[in-house]
Amino acid sequence: MGKRATQTLEEEHHIIQTVVGVMAALADNMDKGMAPEADTLRNLVEFLQVFADKCHHGKEENFLFPLLEAKGVPVSGCPLGILIHEHQNGRKLVAELAGAVEAYEKGNSKENGPLCASMRGLVNLYPNHIWKEDYLLFPMTDKILNKAEQLELMEKFEVVEKEIGLEVHRRFEKLAATLADKVQEG
Ligand SMILES: [Fe+2]
Ligand SMILES: [Fe+2]
């Protein structure tokens, strides 16, 4: 049997966690007075917008959550309502980060407050969110969906991947590793 749909989401979480570690390190470095490279910040924003939000949250919100809802899981409250709310908070923080990076690039580097604050916000949000999905949502999903349904969900995920571009997924996986190396060296 192939991979379960929930397994692919779990694997994407590992990649997202790597980038969350990068943001934590960048925010710490900034507190010590080290200025991050604009290029690193731009890559970070792109990763969050495309890989984390469009691809990963897209799979969850457009396919997994509605399927669970159809199976009788309530959309409000725990866990779906909370998870959707956290996705929305994440989007807000990423938009704030994107704005802060733009200002930073224009040389308004005295205004580092919003840059650090949005990164710290995401560092606080993500591990908690991922924990809930890995330990509550996915085990629950594996209990609710039969093999055929997991397979169907997997096929829908593959359509998302194709739409975004398979090489794009791989590029972001690499980017996460490159950013982590870079921050460690710094
Ligand atoms: Fe999620
Ligand atoms: Fe997730």
mmCIF file with all atom_site columns, C-alpha atoms and ligand atoms in Angstrom:
data_model
loop_
_atom_site.group_PDB
_atom_site.id
_atom_site.type_symbol
_atom_site.label_atom_id
_atom_site.label_alt_id
_atom_site.label_comp_id
_atom_site.label_asym_id
_atom_site.label_entity_id
_atom_site.label_seq_id
_atom_site.pdbx_PDB_ins_code
_atom_site.Cartn_x
_atom_site.Cartn_y
_atom_site.Cartn_z
_atom_site.occupancy
_atom_site.B_iso_or_equiv
_atom_site.pdbx_formal_charge
_atom_site.auth_seq_id
_atom_site.auth_comp_id
_atom_site.auth_asym_id
_atom_site.auth_atom_id
_atom_site.pdbx_PDB_model_num
ATOM   1   C  CA . MET A 1 1   ? 0.000   0.000  0.000   1.00 0.00 ? 1   MET A CA 1
ATOM   2   C  CA . GLY A 1 2   ? 1.211   3.506  -0.838  1.00 0.00 ? 2   GLY A CA 1
ATOM   3   C  CA . LYS A 1 3   ? 1.641   6.374  1.479   1.00 0.00 ? 3   LYS A CA 1
ATOM   4   C  CA . ARG A 1 4   ? -1.330  7.571  3.500   1.00 0.00 ? 4   ARG A CA 1
ATOM   5   C  CA . ALA A 1 5   ? -2.505  11.099 2.739   1.00 0.00 ? 5   ALA A CA 1
ATOM   6   C  CA . THR A 1 6   ? -1.930  12.019 6.381   1.00 0.00 ? 6   THR A CA 1
ATOM   7   C  CA . GLN A 1 7   ? 1.689   10.838 6.095   1.00 0.00 ? 7   GLN A CA 1
ATOM   8   C  CA . THR A 1 8   ? 2.448   13.300 3.312   1.00 0.00 ? 8   THR A CA 1
ATOM   9   C  CA . LEU A 1 9   ? 1.056   16.126 5.447   1.00 0.00 ? 9   LEU A CA 1
ATOM   10  C  CA . GLU A 1 10  ? 3.205   14.975 8.350   1.00 0.00 ? 10  GLU A CA 1
ATOM   11  C  CA . GLU A 1 11  ? 6.284   15.021 6.128   1.00 0.00 ? 11  GLU A CA 1
ATOM   12  C  CA . GLU A 1 12  ? 5.469   18.560 5.043   1.00 0.00 ? 12  GLU A CA 1
ATOM   13  C  CA . HIS A 1 13  ? 5.281   19.508 8.720   1.00 0.00 ? 13  HIS A CA 1
ATOM   14  C  CA . HIS A 1 14  ? 8.931   18.493 9.145   1.00 0.00 ? 14  HIS A CA 1
ATOM   15  C  CA . ILE A 1 15  ? 9.922   20.869 6.353   1.00 0.00 ? 15  ILE A CA 1
ATOM   16  C  CA . ILE A 1 16  ? 7.823   23.672 7.834   1.00 0.00 ? 16  ILE A CA 1
ATOM   17  C  CA . GLN A 1 17  ? 9.374   23.064 11.276  1.00 0.00 ? 17  GLN A CA 1
ATOM   18  C  CA . THR A 1 18  ? 12.831  23.488 9.758   1.00 0.00 ? 18  THR A CA 1
ATOM   19  C  CA . VAL A 1 19  ? 11.844  26.919 8.493   1.00 0.00 ? 19  VAL A CA 1
ATOM   20  C  CA . VAL A 1 20  ? 10.246  27.781 11.849  1.00 0.00 ? 20  VAL A CA 1
ATOM   21  C  CA . GLY A 1 21  ? 13.650  27.007 13.415  1.00 0.00 ? 21  GLY A CA 1
ATOM   22  C  CA . VAL A 1 22  ? 15.244  29.379 10.912  1.00 0.00 ? 22  VAL A CA 1
ATOM   23  C  CA . MET A 1 23  ? 12.846  32.161 11.927  1.00 0.00 ? 23  MET A CA 1
ATOM   24  C  CA . ALA A 1 24  ? 13.561  31.574 15.626  1.00 0.00 ? 24  ALA A CA 1
ATOM   25  C  CA . ALA A 1 25  ? 17.303  31.833 14.951  1.00 0.00 ? 25  ALA A CA 1
ATOM   26  C  CA . LEU A 1 26  ? 16.881  34.957 12.810  1.00 0.00 ? 26  LEU A CA 1
ATOM   27  C  CA . ALA A 1 27  ? 14.801  36.672 15.498  1.00 0.00 ? 27  ALA A CA 1
ATOM   28  C  CA . ASP A 1 28  ? 17.391  35.754 18.157  1.00 0.00 ? 28  ASP A CA 1
ATOM   29  C  CA . ASN A 1 29  ? 20.191  37.070 15.942  1.00 0.00 ? 29  ASN A CA 1
ATOM   30  C  CA . MET A 1 30  ? 18.334  40.303 15.413  1.00 0.00 ? 30  MET A CA 1
ATOM   31  C  CA . ASP A 1 31  ? 18.003  40.717 19.166  1.00 0.00 ? 31  ASP A CA 1
ATOM   32  C  CA . LYS A 1 32  ? 21.795  40.441 19.309  1.00 0.00 ? 32  LYS A CA 1
ATOM   33  C  CA . GLY A 1 33  ? 22.047  43.169 16.712  1.00 0.00 ? 33  GLY A CA 1
ATOM   34  C  CA . MET A 1 34  ? 22.764  40.977 13.684  1.00 0.00 ? 34  MET A CA 1
ATOM   35  C  CA . ALA A 1 35  ? 20.978  42.146 10.533  1.00 0.00 ? 35  ALA A CA 1
ATOM   36  C  CA . PRO A 1 36  ? 19.485  39.351 8.402   1.00 0.00 ? 36  PRO A CA 1
ATOM   37  C  CA . GLU A 1 37  ? 20.158  39.269 4.660   1.00 0.00 ? 37  GLU A CA 1
ATOM   38  C  CA . ALA A 1 38  ? 17.266  40.623 2.630   1.00 0.00 ? 38  ALA A CA 1
ATOM   39  C  CA . ASP A 1 39  ? 17.557  37.627 0.339   1.00 0.00 ? 39  ASP A CA 1
ATOM   40  C  CA . THR A 1 40  ? 17.020  35.199 3.221   1.00 0.00 ? 40  THR A CA 1
ATOM   41  C  CA . LEU A 1 41  ? 13.946  37.123 4.325   1.00 0.00 ? 41  LEU A CA 1
ATOM   42  C  CA . ARG A 1 42  ? 12.498  37.172 0.837   1.00 0.00 ? 42  ARG A CA 1
ATOM   43  C  CA . ASN A 1 43  ? 12.975  33.413 0.512   1.00 0.00 ? 43  ASN A CA 1
ATOM   44  C  CA . LEU A 1 44  ? 11.380  32.927 3.884   1.00 0.00 ? 44  LEU A CA 1
ATOM   45  C  CA . VAL A 1 45  ? 8.258   34.847 2.903   1.00 0.00 ? 45  VAL A CA 1
ATOM   46  C  CA . GLU A 1 46  ? 7.965   32.946 -0.366  1.00 0.00 ? 46  GLU A CA 1
ATOM   47  C  CA . PHE A 1 47  ? 8.270   29.630 1.444   1.00 0.00 ? 47  PHE A CA 1
ATOM   48  C  CA . LEU A 1 48  ? 5.550   30.602 3.908   1.00 0.00 ? 48  LEU A CA 1
ATOM   49  C  CA . GLN A 1 49  ? 3.213   31.895 1.216   1.00 0.00 ? 49  GLN A CA 1
ATOM   50  C  CA . VAL A 1 50  ? 3.630   29.108 -1.308  1.00 0.00 ? 50  VAL A CA 1
ATOM   51  C  CA . PHE A 1 51  ? 4.779   25.950 0.452   1.00 0.00 ? 51  PHE A CA 1
ATOM   52  C  CA . ALA A 1 52  ? 3.186   26.394 3.862   1.00 0.00 ? 52  ALA A CA 1
ATOM   53  C  CA . ASP A 1 53  ? 0.022   28.232 2.922   1.00 0.00 ? 53  ASP A CA 1
ATOM   54  C  CA . LYS A 1 54  ? -0.926  27.558 -0.671  1.00 0.00 ? 54  LYS A CA 1
ATOM   55  C  CA . CYS A 1 55  ? 0.297   23.985 -0.844  1.00 0.00 ? 55  CYS A CA 1
ATOM   56  C  CA . HIS A 1 56  ? 0.082   22.617 2.703   1.00 0.00 ? 56  HIS A CA 1
ATOM   57  C  CA . HIS A 1 57  ? -2.801  24.559 4.237   1.00 0.00 ? 57  HIS A CA 1
ATOM   58  C  CA . GLY A 1 58  ? -4.524  24.331 0.860   1.00 0.00 ? 58  GLY A CA 1
ATOM   59  C  CA . LYS A 1 59  ? -4.516  20.542 1.046   1.00 0.00 ? 59  LYS A CA 1
ATOM   60  C  CA . GLU A 1 60  ? -5.840  20.652 4.586   1.00 0.00 ? 60  GLU A CA 1
ATOM   61  C  CA . GLU A 1 61  ? -8.514  23.297 4.137   1.00 0.00 ? 61  GLU A CA 1
ATOM   62  C  CA . ASN A 1 62  ? -9.751  22.421 0.661   1.00 0.00 ? 62  ASN A CA 1
ATOM   63  C  CA . PHE A 1 63  ? -9.680  18.642 0.875   1.00 0.00 ? 63  PHE A CA 1
ATOM   64  C  CA . LEU A 1 64  ? -8.971  17.106 4.268   1.00 0.00 ? 64  LEU A CA 1
ATOM   65  C  CA . PHE A 1 65  ? -11.188 19.296 6.448   1.00 0.00 ? 65  PHE A CA 1
ATOM   66  C  CA . PRO A 1 66  ? -14.249 19.147 4.127   1.00 0.00 ? 66  PRO A CA 1
ATOM   67  C  CA . LEU A 1 67  ? -13.888 15.379 3.882   1.00 0.00 ? 67  LEU A CA 1
ATOM   68  C  CA . LEU A 1 68  ? -13.825 15.069 7.660   1.00 0.00 ? 68  LEU A CA 1
ATOM   69  C  CA . GLU A 1 69  ? -16.794 17.391 7.869   1.00 0.00 ? 69  GLU A CA 1
ATOM   70  C  CA . ALA A 1 70  ? -18.669 15.161 5.441   1.00 0.00 ? 70  ALA A CA 1
ATOM   71  C  CA . LYS A 1 71  ? -17.859 12.258 7.745   1.00 0.00 ? 71  LYS A CA 1
ATOM   72  C  CA . GLY A 1 72  ? -19.537 14.029 10.644  1.00 0.00 ? 72  GLY A CA 1
ATOM   73  C  CA . VAL A 1 73  ? -16.668 15.887 12.317  1.00 0.00 ? 73  VAL A CA 1
ATOM   74  C  CA . PRO A 1 74  ? -18.010 19.252 13.529  1.00 0.00 ? 74  PRO A CA 1
ATOM   75  C  CA . VAL A 1 75  ? -16.431 22.284 11.801  1.00 0.00 ? 75  VAL A CA 1
ATOM   76  C  CA . SER A 1 76  ? -16.666 24.471 14.854  1.00 0.00 ? 76  SER A CA 1
ATOM   77  C  CA . GLY A 1 77  ? -14.714 23.947 18.037  1.00 0.00 ? 77  GLY A CA 1
ATOM   78  C  CA . CYS A 1 78  ? -12.080 21.289 18.476  1.00 0.00 ? 78  CYS A CA 1
ATOM   79  C  CA . PRO A 1 79  ? -10.198 20.355 16.410  1.00 0.00 ? 79  PRO A CA 1
ATOM   80  C  CA . LEU A 1 80  ? -11.280 21.758 13.005  1.00 0.00 ? 80  LEU A CA 1
ATOM   81  C  CA . GLY A 1 81  ? -12.538 25.168 14.143  1.00 0.00 ? 81  GLY A CA 1
ATOM   82  C  CA . ILE A 1 82  ? -9.361  25.823 16.107  1.00 0.00 ? 82  ILE A CA 1
ATOM   83  C  CA . LEU A 1 83  ? -7.092  24.682 13.285  1.00 0.00 ? 83  LEU A CA 1
ATOM   84  C  CA . ILE A 1 84  ? -8.866  26.852 10.701  1.00 0.00 ? 84  ILE A CA 1
ATOM   85  C  CA . HIS A 1 85  ? -8.616  29.806 13.052  1.00 0.00 ? 85  HIS A CA 1
ATOM   86  C  CA . GLU A 1 86  ? -4.869  29.176 13.427  1.00 0.00 ? 86  GLU A CA 1
ATOM   87  C  CA . HIS A 1 87  ? -4.443  29.056 9.640   1.00 0.00 ? 87  HIS A CA 1
ATOM   88  C  CA . GLN A 1 88  ? -6.108  32.478 9.474   1.00 0.00 ? 88  GLN A CA 1
ATOM   89  C  CA . ASN A 1 89  ? -3.829  33.839 12.196  1.00 0.00 ? 89  ASN A CA 1
ATOM   90  C  CA . GLY A 1 90  ? -0.848  32.423 10.328  1.00 0.00 ? 90  GLY A CA 1
ATOM   91  C  CA . ARG A 1 91  ? -1.921  34.186 7.130   1.00 0.00 ? 91  ARG A CA 1
ATOM   92  C  CA . LYS A 1 92  ? -2.217  37.470 8.978   1.00 0.00 ? 92  LYS A CA 1
ATOM   93  C  CA . LEU A 1 93  ? 1.262   37.072 10.461  1.00 0.00 ? 93  LEU A CA 1
ATOM   94  C  CA . VAL A 1 94  ? 2.776   36.118 7.093   1.00 0.00 ? 94  VAL A CA 1
ATOM   95  C  CA . ALA A 1 95  ? 1.177   39.199 5.500   1.00 0.00 ? 95  ALA A CA 1
ATOM   96  C  CA . GLU A 1 96  ? 2.648   41.320 8.294   1.00 0.00 ? 96  GLU A CA 1
ATOM   97  C  CA . LEU A 1 97  ? 6.030   39.681 7.788   1.00 0.00 ? 97  LEU A CA 1
ATOM   98  C  CA . ALA A 1 98  ? 5.871   40.302 4.027   1.00 0.00 ? 98  ALA A CA 1
ATOM   99  C  CA . GLY A 1 99  ? 5.167   43.992 4.673   1.00 0.00 ? 99  GLY A CA 1
ATOM   100 C  CA . ALA A 1 100 ? 7.969   44.209 7.236   1.00 0.00 ? 100 ALA A CA 1
ATOM   101 C  CA . VAL A 1 101 ? 10.431  42.568 4.818   1.00 0.00 ? 101 VAL A CA 1
ATOM   102 C  CA . GLU A 1 102 ? 9.478   45.050 2.121   1.00 0.00 ? 102 GLU A CA 1
ATOM   103 C  CA . ALA A 1 103 ? 10.120  47.959 4.489   1.00 0.00 ? 103 ALA A CA 1
ATOM   104 C  CA . TYR A 1 104 ? 13.410  46.356 5.541   1.00 0.00 ? 104 TYR A CA 1
ATOM   105 C  CA . GLU A 1 105 ? 14.511  46.055 1.923   1.00 0.00 ? 105 GLU A CA 1
ATOM   106 C  CA . LYS A 1 106 ? 13.748  49.701 1.334   1.00 0.00 ? 106 LYS A CA 1
ATOM   107 C  CA . GLY A 1 107 ? 16.225  50.472 4.038   1.00 0.00 ? 107 GLY A CA 1
ATOM   108 C  CA . ASN A 1 108 ? 13.855  51.224 6.862   1.00 0.00 ? 108 ASN A CA 1
ATOM   109 C  CA . SER A 1 109 ? 15.910  48.863 8.979   1.00 0.00 ? 109 SER A CA 1
ATOM   110 C  CA . LYS A 1 110 ? 15.390  51.009 12.062  1.00 0.00 ? 110 LYS A CA 1
ATOM   111 C  CA . GLU A 1 111 ? 11.897  49.595 11.969  1.00 0.00 ? 111 GLU A CA 1
ATOM   112 C  CA . ASN A 1 112 ? 12.913  46.067 12.905  1.00 0.00 ? 112 ASN A CA 1
ATOM   113 C  CA . GLY A 1 113 ? 10.174  45.690 15.487  1.00 0.00 ? 113 GLY A CA 1
ATOM   114 C  CA . PRO A 1 114 ? 7.451   44.389 13.141  1.00 0.00 ? 114 PRO A CA 1
ATOM   115 C  CA . LEU A 1 115 ? 9.925   42.054 11.431  1.00 0.00 ? 115 LEU A CA 1
ATOM   116 C  CA . CYS A 1 116 ? 10.888  40.396 14.696  1.00 0.00 ? 116 CYS A CA 1
ATOM   117 C  CA . ALA A 1 117 ? 7.339   40.432 16.056  1.00 0.00 ? 117 ALA A CA 1
ATOM   118 C  CA . SER A 1 118 ? 5.804   38.697 13.048  1.00 0.00 ? 118 SER A CA 1
ATOM   119 C  CA . MET A 1 119 ? 8.547   36.055 13.007  1.00 0.00 ? 119 MET A CA 1
ATOM   120 C  CA . ARG A 1 120 ? 8.133   35.428 16.731  1.00 0.00 ? 120 ARG A CA 1
ATOM   121 C  CA . GLY A 1 121 ? 4.383   35.225 16.239  1.00 0.00 ? 121 GLY A CA 1
ATOM   122 C  CA . LEU A 1 122 ? 4.843   32.488 13.654  1.00 0.00 ? 122 LEU A CA 1
ATOM   123 C  CA . VAL A 1 123 ? 7.421   30.720 15.839  1.00 0.00 ? 123 VAL A CA 1
ATOM   124 C  CA . ASN A 1 124 ? 4.815   30.642 18.608  1.00 0.00 ? 124 ASN A CA 1
ATOM   125 C  CA . LEU A 1 125 ? 1.973   29.564 16.372  1.00 0.00 ? 125 LEU A CA 1
ATOM   126 C  CA . TYR A 1 126 ? 3.401   26.787 14.236  1.00 0.00 ? 126 TYR A CA 1
ATOM   127 C  CA . PRO A 1 127 ? 4.830   24.137 16.598  1.00 0.00 ? 127 PRO A CA 1
ATOM   128 C  CA . ASN A 1 128 ? 1.605   24.172 18.565  1.00 0.00 ? 128 ASN A CA 1
ATOM   129 C  CA . HIS A 1 129 ? -0.521  23.933 15.450  1.00 0.00 ? 129 HIS A CA 1
ATOM   130 C  CA . ILE A 1 130 ? 1.560   21.119 14.009  1.00 0.00 ? 130 ILE A CA 1
ATOM   131 C  CA . TRP A 1 131 ? 1.434   19.249 17.304  1.00 0.00 ? 131 TRP A CA 1
ATOM   132 C  CA . LYS A 1 132 ? -2.367  19.329 17.255  1.00 0.00 ? 132 LYS A CA 1
ATOM   133 C  CA . GLU A 1 133 ? -2.430  18.011 13.712  1.00 0.00 ? 133 GLU A CA 1
ATOM   134 C  CA . ASP A 1 134 ? 0.201   15.306 14.154  1.00 0.00 ? 134 ASP A CA 1
ATOM   135 C  CA . TYR A 1 135 ? -1.147  13.976 17.451  1.00 0.00 ? 135 TYR A CA 1
ATOM   136 C  CA . LEU A 1 136 ? -4.859  14.739 17.311  1.00 0.00 ? 136 LEU A CA 1
ATOM   137 C  CA . LEU A 1 137 ? -6.059  15.428 13.776  1.00 0.00 ? 137 LEU A CA 1
ATOM   138 C  CA . PHE A 1 138 ? -4.107  12.836 11.794  1.00 0.00 ? 138 PHE A CA 1
ATOM   139 C  CA . PRO A 1 139 ? -4.623  9.898  14.200  1.00 0.00 ? 139 PRO A CA 1
ATOM   140 C  CA . MET A 1 140 ? -8.310  10.832 14.206  1.00 0.00 ? 140 MET A CA 1
ATOM   141 C  CA . THR A 1 141 ? -8.325  11.027 10.402  1.00 0.00 ? 141 THR A CA 1
ATOM   142 C  CA . ASP A 1 142 ? -6.642  7.623  10.113  1.00 0.00 ? 142 ASP A CA 1
ATOM   143 C  CA . LYS A 1 143 ? -9.413  6.214  12.262  1.00 0.00 ? 143 LYS A CA 1
ATOM   144 C  CA . ILE A 1 144 ? -12.201 7.829  10.230  1.00 0.00 ? 144 ILE A CA 1
ATOM   145 C  CA . LEU A 1 145 ? -10.997 7.249  6.656   1.00 0.00 ? 145 LEU A CA 1
ATOM   146 C  CA . ASN A 1 146 ? -10.761 3.857  5.073   1.00 0.00 ? 146 ASN A CA 1
ATOM   147 C  CA . LYS A 1 147 ? -8.008  2.913  2.647   1.00 0.00 ? 147 LYS A CA 1
ATOM   148 C  CA . ALA A 1 148 ? -9.968  3.938  -0.419  1.00 0.00 ? 148 ALA A CA 1
ATOM   149 C  CA . GLU A 1 149 ? -10.729 7.340  1.075   1.00 0.00 ? 149 GLU A CA 1
ATOM   150 C  CA . GLN A 1 150 ? -7.075  7.917  2.014   1.00 0.00 ? 150 GLN A CA 1
ATOM   151 C  CA . LEU A 1 151 ? -6.159  7.052  -1.561  1.00 0.00 ? 151 LEU A CA 1
ATOM   152 C  CA . GLU A 1 152 ? -8.734  9.438  -2.986  1.00 0.00 ? 152 GLU A CA 1
ATOM   153 C  CA . LEU A 1 153 ? -7.448  12.195 -0.741  1.00 0.00 ? 153 LEU A CA 1
ATOM   154 C  CA . MET A 1 154 ? -3.905  11.420 -1.851  1.00 0.00 ? 154 MET A CA 1
ATOM   155 C  CA . GLU A 1 155 ? -4.968  11.795 -5.472  1.00 0.00 ? 155 GLU A CA 1
ATOM   156 C  CA . LYS A 1 156 ? -6.428  15.215 -4.702  1.00 0.00 ? 156 LYS A CA 1
ATOM   157 C  CA . PHE A 1 157 ? -3.166  16.229 -3.023  1.00 0.00 ? 157 PHE A CA 1
ATOM   158 C  CA . GLU A 1 158 ? -1.302  15.165 -6.139  1.00 0.00 ? 158 GLU A CA 1
ATOM   159 C  CA . VAL A 1 159 ? -3.476  17.475 -8.223  1.00 0.00 ? 159 VAL A CA 1
ATOM   160 C  CA . VAL A 1 160 ? -2.510  20.354 -5.902  1.00 0.00 ? 160 VAL A CA 1
ATOM   161 C  CA . GLU A 1 161 ? 1.155   19.434 -6.330  1.00 0.00 ? 161 GLU A CA 1
ATOM   162 C  CA . LYS A 1 162 ? 0.822   19.353 -10.097 1.00 0.00 ? 162 LYS A CA 1
ATOM   163 C  CA . GLU A 1 163 ? -0.905  22.720 -10.135 1.00 0.00 ? 163 GLU A CA 1
ATOM   164 C  CA . ILE A 1 164 ? 1.867   24.282 -8.082  1.00 0.00 ? 164 ILE A CA 1
ATOM   165 C  CA . GLY A 1 165 ? 4.508   22.320 -10.000 1.00 0.00 ? 165 GLY A CA 1
ATOM   166 C  CA . LEU A 1 166 ? 6.432   19.285 -8.772  1.00 0.00 ? 166 LEU A CA 1
ATOM   167 C  CA . GLU A 1 167 ? 9.761   21.068 -9.199  1.00 0.00 ? 167 GLU A CA 1
ATOM   168 C  CA . VAL A 1 168 ? 8.446   23.893 -7.016  1.00 0.00 ? 168 VAL A CA 1
ATOM   169 C  CA . HIS A 1 169 ? 7.849   21.479 -4.125  1.00 0.00 ? 169 HIS A CA 1
ATOM   170 C  CA . ARG A 1 170 ? 11.388  20.135 -4.431  1.00 0.00 ? 170 ARG A CA 1
ATOM   171 C  CA . ARG A 1 171 ? 12.820  23.631 -4.688  1.00 0.00 ? 171 ARG A CA 1
ATOM   172 C  CA . PHE A 1 172 ? 11.169  24.613 -1.412  1.00 0.00 ? 172 PHE A CA 1
ATOM   173 C  CA . GLU A 1 173 ? 12.348  21.460 0.306   1.00 0.00 ? 173 GLU A CA 1
ATOM   174 C  CA . LYS A 1 174 ? 15.883  22.372 -0.692  1.00 0.00 ? 174 LYS A CA 1
ATOM   175 C  CA . LEU A 1 175 ? 15.357  25.981 0.295   1.00 0.00 ? 175 LEU A CA 1
ATOM   176 C  CA . ALA A 1 176 ? 14.334  24.944 3.818   1.00 0.00 ? 176 ALA A CA 1
ATOM   177 C  CA . ALA A 1 177 ? 17.578  22.980 4.204   1.00 0.00 ? 177 ALA A CA 1
ATOM   178 C  CA . THR A 1 178 ? 19.685  25.765 2.680   1.00 0.00 ? 178 THR A CA 1
ATOM   179 C  CA . LEU A 1 179 ? 18.182  28.383 4.983   1.00 0.00 ? 179 LEU A CA 1
ATOM   180 C  CA . ALA A 1 180 ? 18.773  26.167 8.018   1.00 0.00 ? 180 ALA A CA 1
ATOM   181 C  CA . ASP A 1 181 ? 22.448  25.692 7.040   1.00 0.00 ? 181 ASP A CA 1
ATOM   182 C  CA . LYS A 1 182 ? 22.904  29.374 6.453   1.00 0.00 ? 182 LYS A CA 1
ATOM   183 C  CA . VAL A 1 183 ? 21.452  30.404 9.801   1.00 0.00 ? 183 VAL A CA 1
ATOM   184 C  CA . GLN A 1 184 ? 23.555  27.832 11.629  1.00 0.00 ? 184 GLN A CA 1
ATOM   185 C  CA . GLU A 1 185 ? 26.722  29.174 10.006  1.00 0.00 ? 185 GLU A CA 1
ATOM   186 C  CA . GLY A 1 186 ? 25.706  32.727 10.854  1.00 0.00 ? 186 GLY A CA 1
HETATM 187 FE FE . FE  B 2 .   ? -2.826  23.103 9.443   1.00 0.00 ? 1   FE  B FE 1
HETATM 188 FE FE . FE  B 2 .   ? -0.588  21.020 8.713   1.00 0.00 ? 2   FE  B FE 1
#
